[in-house]
Short mmCIF file of C-alpha atoms in Angstrom, two decimals:
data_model
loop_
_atom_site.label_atom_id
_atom_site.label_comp_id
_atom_site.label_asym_id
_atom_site.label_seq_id
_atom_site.Cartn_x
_atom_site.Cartn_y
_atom_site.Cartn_z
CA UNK C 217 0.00 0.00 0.00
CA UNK C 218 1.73 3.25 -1.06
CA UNK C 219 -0.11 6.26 -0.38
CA UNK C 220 0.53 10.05 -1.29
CA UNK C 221 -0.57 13.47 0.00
CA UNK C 222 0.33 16.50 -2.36
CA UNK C 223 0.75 19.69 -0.17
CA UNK C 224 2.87 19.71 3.01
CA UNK C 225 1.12 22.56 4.67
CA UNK C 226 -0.39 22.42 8.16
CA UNK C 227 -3.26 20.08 7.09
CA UNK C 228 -1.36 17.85 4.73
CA UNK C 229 1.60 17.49 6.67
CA UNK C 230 -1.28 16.62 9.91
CA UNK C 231 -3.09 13.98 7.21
CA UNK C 232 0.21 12.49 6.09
CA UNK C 233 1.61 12.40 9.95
CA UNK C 234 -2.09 10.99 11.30
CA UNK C 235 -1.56 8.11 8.28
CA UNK C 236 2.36 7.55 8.79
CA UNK C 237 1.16 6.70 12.62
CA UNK C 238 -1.45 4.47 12.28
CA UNK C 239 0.41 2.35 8.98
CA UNK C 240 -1.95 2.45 6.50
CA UNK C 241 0.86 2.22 4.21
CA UNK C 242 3.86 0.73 3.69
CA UNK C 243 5.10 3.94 2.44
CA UNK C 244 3.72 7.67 2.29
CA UNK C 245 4.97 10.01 0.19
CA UNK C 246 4.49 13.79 0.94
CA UNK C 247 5.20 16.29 -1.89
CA UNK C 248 5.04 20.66 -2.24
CA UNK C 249 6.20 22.87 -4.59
CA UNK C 250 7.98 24.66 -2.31
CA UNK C 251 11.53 23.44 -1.79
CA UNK C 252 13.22 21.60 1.39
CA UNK C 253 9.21 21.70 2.91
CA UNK C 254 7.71 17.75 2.23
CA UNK C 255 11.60 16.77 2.84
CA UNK C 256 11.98 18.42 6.20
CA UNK C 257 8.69 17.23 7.35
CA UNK C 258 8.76 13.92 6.74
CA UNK C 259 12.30 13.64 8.36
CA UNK C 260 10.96 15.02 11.35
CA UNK C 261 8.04 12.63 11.39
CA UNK C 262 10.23 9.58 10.75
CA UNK C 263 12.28 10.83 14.15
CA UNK C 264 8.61 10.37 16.04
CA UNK C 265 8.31 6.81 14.34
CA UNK C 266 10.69 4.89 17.60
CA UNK C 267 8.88 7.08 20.08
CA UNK C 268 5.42 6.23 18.66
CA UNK C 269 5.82 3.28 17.71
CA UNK C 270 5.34 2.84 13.92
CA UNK C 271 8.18 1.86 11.14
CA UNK C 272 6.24 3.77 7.92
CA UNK C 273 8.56 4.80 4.92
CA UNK C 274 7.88 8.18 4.22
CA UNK C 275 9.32 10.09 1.64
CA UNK C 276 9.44 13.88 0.86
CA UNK C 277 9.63 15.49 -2.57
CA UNK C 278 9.83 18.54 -4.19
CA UNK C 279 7.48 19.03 -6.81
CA UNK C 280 9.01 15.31 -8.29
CA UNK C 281 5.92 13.65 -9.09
CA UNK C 282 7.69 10.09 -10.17
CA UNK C 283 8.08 9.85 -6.50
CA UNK C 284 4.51 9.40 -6.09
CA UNK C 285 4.42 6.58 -8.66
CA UNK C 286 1.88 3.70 -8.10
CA UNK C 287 -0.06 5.40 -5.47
CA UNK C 288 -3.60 3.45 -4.05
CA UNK C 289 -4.79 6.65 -2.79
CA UNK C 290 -4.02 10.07 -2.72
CA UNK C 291 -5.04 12.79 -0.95
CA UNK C 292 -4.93 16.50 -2.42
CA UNK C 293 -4.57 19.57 0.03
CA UNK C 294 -2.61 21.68 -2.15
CA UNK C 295 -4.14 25.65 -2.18
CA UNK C 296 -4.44 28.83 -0.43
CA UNK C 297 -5.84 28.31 2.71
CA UNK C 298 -7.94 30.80 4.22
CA UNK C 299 -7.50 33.99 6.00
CA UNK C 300 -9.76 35.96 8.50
CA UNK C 301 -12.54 37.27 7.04
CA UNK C 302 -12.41 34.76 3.72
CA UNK C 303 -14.80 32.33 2.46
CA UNK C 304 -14.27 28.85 1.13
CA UNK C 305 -15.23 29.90 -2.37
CA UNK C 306 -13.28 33.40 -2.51
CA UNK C 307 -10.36 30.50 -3.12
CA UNK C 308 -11.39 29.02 -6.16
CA UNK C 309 -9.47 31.27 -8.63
CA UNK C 310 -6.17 30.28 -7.61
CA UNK C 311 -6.74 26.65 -6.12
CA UNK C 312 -8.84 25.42 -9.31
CA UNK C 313 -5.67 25.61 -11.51
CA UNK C 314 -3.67 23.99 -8.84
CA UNK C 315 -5.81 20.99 -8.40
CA UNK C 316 -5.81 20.50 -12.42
CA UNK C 317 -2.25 20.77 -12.45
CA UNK C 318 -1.93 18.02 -9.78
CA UNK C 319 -4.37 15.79 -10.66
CA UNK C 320 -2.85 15.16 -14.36
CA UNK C 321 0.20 15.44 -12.89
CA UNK C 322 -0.58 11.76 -10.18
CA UNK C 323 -2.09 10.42 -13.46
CA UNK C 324 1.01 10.80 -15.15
CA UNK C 325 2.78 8.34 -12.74
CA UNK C 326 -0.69 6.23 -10.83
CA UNK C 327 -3.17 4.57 -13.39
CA UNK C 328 -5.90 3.95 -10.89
CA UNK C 329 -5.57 5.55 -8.03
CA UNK C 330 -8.35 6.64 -5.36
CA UNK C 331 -8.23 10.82 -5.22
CA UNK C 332 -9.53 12.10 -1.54
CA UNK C 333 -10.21 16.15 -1.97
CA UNK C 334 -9.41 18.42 0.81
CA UNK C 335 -8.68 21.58 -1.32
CA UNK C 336 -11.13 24.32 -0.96
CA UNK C 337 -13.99 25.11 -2.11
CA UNK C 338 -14.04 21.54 -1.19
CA UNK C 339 -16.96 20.76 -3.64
CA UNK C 340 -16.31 22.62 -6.55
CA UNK C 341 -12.88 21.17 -6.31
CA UNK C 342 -13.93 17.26 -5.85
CA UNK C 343 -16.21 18.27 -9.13
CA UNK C 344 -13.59 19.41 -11.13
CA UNK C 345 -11.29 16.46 -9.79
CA UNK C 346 -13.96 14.04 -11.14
CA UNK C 347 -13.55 15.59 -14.46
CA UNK C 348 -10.22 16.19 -14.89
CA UNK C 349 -9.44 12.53 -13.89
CA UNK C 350 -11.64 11.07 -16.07
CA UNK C 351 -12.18 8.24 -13.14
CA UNK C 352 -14.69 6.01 -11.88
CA UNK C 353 -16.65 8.26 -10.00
CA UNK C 354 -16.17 6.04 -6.96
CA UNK C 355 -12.52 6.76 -7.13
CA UNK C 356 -13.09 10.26 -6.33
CA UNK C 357 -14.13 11.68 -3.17
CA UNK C 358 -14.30 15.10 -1.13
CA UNK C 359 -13.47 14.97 2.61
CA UNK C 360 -15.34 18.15 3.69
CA UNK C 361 -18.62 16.49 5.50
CA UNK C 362 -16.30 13.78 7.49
CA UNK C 363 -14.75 16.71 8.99
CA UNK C 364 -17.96 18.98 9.53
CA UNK C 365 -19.32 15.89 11.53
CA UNK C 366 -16.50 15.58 13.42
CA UNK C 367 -17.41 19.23 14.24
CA UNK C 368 -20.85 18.90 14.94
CA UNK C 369 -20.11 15.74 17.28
CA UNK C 370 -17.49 18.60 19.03
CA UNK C 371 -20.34 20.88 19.88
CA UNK C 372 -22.81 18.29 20.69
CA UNK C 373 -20.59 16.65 23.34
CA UNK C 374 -19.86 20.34 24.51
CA UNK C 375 -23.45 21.63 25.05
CA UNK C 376 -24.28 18.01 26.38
CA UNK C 377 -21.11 17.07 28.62
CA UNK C 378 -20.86 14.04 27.35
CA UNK C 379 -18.34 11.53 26.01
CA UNK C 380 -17.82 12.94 22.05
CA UNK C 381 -17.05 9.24 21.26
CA UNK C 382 -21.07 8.35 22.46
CA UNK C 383 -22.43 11.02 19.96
CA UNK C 384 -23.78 10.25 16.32
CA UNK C 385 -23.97 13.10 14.29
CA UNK C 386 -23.77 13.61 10.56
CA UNK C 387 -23.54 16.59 8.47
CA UNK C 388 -24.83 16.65 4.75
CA UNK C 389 -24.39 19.40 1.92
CA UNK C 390 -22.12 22.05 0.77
CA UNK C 391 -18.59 22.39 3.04
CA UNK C 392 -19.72 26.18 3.47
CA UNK C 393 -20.54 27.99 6.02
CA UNK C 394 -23.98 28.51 4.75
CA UNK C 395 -24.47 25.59 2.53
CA UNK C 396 -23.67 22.63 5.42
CA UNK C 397 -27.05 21.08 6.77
CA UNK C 398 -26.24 19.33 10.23
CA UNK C 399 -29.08 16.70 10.63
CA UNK C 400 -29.72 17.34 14.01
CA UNK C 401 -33.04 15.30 13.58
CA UNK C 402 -30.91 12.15 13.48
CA UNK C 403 -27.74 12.85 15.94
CA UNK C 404 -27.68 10.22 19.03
CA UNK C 405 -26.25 10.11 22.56
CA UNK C 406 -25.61 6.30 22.95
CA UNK C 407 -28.50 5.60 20.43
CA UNK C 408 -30.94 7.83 22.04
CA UNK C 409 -32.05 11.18 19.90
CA UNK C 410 -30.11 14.12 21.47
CA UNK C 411 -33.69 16.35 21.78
CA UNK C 412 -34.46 13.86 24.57
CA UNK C 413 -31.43 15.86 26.30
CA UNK C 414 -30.98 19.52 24.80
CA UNK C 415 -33.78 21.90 23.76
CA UNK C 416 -34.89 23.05 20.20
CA UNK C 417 -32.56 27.00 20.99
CA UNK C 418 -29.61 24.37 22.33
CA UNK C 419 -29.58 22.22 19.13
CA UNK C 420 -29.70 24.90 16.99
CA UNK C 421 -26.97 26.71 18.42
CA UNK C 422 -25.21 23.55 17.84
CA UNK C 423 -25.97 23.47 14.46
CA UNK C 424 -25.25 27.41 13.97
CA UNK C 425 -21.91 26.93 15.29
CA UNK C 426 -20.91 23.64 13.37
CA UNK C 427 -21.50 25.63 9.99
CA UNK C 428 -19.30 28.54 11.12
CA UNK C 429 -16.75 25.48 12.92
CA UNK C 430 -14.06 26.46 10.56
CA UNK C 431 -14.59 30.15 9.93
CA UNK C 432 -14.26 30.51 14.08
CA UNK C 433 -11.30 29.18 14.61
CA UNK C 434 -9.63 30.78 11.39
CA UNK C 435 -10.59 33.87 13.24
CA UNK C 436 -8.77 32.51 16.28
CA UNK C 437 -5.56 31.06 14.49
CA UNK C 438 -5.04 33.78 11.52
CA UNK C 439 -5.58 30.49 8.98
CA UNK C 440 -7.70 27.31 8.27
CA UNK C 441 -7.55 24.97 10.71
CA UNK C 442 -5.22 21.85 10.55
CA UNK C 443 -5.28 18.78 13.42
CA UNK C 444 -9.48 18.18 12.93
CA UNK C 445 -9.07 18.63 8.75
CA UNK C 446 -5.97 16.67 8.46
CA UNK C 447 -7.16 13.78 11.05
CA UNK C 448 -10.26 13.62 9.03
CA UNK C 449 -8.33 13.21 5.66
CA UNK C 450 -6.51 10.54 7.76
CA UNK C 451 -9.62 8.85 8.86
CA UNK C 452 -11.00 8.80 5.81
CA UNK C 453 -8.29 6.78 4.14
CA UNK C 454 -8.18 4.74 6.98
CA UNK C 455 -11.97 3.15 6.34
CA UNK C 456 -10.68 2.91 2.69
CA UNK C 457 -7.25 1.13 3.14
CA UNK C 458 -9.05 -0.89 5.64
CA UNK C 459 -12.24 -1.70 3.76
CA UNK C 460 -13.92 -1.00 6.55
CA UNK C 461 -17.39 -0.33 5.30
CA UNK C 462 -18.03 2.76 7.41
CA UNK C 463 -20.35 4.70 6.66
CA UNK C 464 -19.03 8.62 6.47
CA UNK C 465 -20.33 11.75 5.42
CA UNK C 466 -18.34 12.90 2.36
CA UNK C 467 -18.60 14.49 -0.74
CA UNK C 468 -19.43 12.45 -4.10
CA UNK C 469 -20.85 12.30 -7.03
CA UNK C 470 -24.61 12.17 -7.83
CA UNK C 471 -26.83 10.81 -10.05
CA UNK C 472 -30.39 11.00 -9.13
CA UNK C 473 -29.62 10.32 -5.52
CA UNK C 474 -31.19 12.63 -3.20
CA UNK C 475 -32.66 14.33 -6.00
CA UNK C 476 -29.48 16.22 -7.72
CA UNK C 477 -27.18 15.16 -10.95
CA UNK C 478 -24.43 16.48 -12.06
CA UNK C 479 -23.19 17.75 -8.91
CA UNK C 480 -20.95 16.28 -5.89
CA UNK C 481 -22.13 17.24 -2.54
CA UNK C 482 -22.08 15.32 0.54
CA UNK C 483 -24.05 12.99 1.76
CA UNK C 484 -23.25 9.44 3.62
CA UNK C 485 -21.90 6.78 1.45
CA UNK C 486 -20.13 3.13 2.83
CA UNK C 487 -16.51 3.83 2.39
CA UNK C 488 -14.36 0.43 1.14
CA UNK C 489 -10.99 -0.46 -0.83
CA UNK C 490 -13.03 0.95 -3.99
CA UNK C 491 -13.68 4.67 -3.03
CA UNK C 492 -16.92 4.83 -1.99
CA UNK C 493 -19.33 2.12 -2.73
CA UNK C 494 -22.77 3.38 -2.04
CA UNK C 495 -25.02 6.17 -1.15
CA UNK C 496 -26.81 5.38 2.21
CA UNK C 497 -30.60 7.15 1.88
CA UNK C 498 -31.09 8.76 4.92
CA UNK C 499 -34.59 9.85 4.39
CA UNK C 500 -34.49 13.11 4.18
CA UNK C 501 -38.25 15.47 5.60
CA UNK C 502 -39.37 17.79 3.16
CA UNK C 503 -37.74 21.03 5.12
CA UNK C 504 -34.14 18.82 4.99
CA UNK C 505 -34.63 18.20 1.58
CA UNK C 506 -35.30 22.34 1.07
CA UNK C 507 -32.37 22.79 2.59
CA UNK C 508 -30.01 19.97 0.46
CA UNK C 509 -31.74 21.85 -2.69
CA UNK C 510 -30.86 25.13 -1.74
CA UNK C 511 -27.18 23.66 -0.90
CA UNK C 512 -27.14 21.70 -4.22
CA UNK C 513 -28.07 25.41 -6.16
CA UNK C 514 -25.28 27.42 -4.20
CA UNK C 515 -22.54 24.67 -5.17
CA UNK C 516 -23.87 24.63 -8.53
CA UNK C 517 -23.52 28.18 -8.92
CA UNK C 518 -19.98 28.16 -7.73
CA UNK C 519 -19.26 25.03 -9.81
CA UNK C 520 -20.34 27.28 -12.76
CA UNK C 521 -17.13 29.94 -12.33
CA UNK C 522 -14.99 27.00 -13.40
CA UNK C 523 -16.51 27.80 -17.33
CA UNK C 524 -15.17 31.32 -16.37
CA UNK C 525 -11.51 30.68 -15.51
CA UNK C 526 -8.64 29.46 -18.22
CA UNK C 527 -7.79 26.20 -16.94
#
């Protein structure tokens, strides 16, 4: 298993560290454009590996793509990352050329790999991924609503005190602050429906604060975030490399399922050593199903300024 994450910022170097850690792969390669960066990093991760425990290869590359060659999956965080004040989708000028340049350039050197998106705008990015790569669409998938879970989980457990690792929460839609759509309707303590515990102003505080999750604490830090985006990347893999059959909020391709086409948003699918394997119907009420449509339009809309840019 040989496994590759292009971009050795905060969040990719996080992914690639979270994945070294818990062997997924035999090796993991970690490559930037910027020079010394992927090499430095993964030295100083491989200097963890007899204090933690784990004897990964891991490899650092400048901008050397034939390093990456024969990759099963690879994960893409390369981009801007955001600043105070910025939204997901003021990125996509700049990071839609630099996910086309890497995607043809992994194809160049892995036939058939699986392609995990972190690079924002998250969707509009995992669409244009699917269509550079020219993929089965299973092979291609967007990590933003594994991580917005994760987030709404955080704020459940908070406004509960409660074990985080009792609470089942998913969040479907856009990876936006405004697009997300945290189900609270279906989130469990221990199997039993969180309203039992927290009123109708609590829960949707919770779900108020999970779609701003990421814009709060680039206010705090200055930038995106990077241990929750980069664990969730990590995760991610994990249920594929594993075949676990999980099932996991992320962002795919859709065909008819909960009434969109030609769009990838996210919804839960059962993640296995193919990608993603199927779309898992939650059932959506009419006023959930409003809000996935009004997602679906926004993403659409942004998916359009890709016809506008020379890529």
């Amino acid at each position: 298993m040989k496994i590759t994450v292009v971009g050795a910022g905060a969040v990719g170097a996080t992914c690639a560290d979270n994945i070294a850690r818990k062997e997924l792969a035999d090796e993991v390669v970690l490559l930037d454009i910027k020079e010394g960066i992927a090499e430095g990093k993964t030295l100083d991760m491989f200097q963890c590996a007899s204090l933690m425990g784990f004897d990964t290869k891991l490899i650092g590359s400048t901008n050397d793509y034939s390093k990456t060659a024969n990759s099963d999956v690879v994960v893409i965080t390369s981009g801007l990352p955001r600043k105070p004040g910025m939204t997901r989708e003021e990125l996509i000028g700049v990071n839609a050329g630099i996910v086309k340049s890497v995607v043809e350039n992994i194809l160049k050197y892995s036939k058939n790999p699986i392609i995990v998106i972190i690079s924002n705008p998250m969707d509009t990015m995992t669409y244009l991924a699917k269509s550079v790569a020219g993929l089965d669409k299973h092979r291609i998938i967007g990590m933003g609503g594994t991580l917005d879970s994760a987030r709404f989980k955080c704020y459940l457990s908070k406004a509960m005190d409660v074990s985080i690792n009792d609470i089942s929460g998913t969040v479907i839609g856009g990876h936006g602050d405004t697009t997300m759509i945290p189900l609270t309707r279906l989130a469990t303590y221990n199997g039993v429906p969180v309203s039992q515990f927290l009123d109708a102003d609590t829960l949707q505080k919770v779900a108020a604060d999970t779609m701003v999750g990421g814009a709060t604490l680039t206010g705090l830090l200055g930038t995106s975030a990077w241990y929750a985006p980069g664990a969730a990347g990590a995760a991610l893999v994990e249920a594929i490399v594993r075949d676990e059959k999980k099932i996991m909020a992320c962002c795919v391709s859709l065909d008819g399922e909960y009434g969109q086409k030609d769009i990838c948003l996210g919804v839960p699918v059962v993640l296995g050593k193919n990608g993603w394997e199927k779309i898992v119907d939650y059932k959506l009420t009419d006023d959930e199903q409003a809000a996935f449509n009004k997602s679906a339009d926004a993403v659409r809309n942004m998916n359009a300024v890709l016809d506008t840019l020379s890529l």
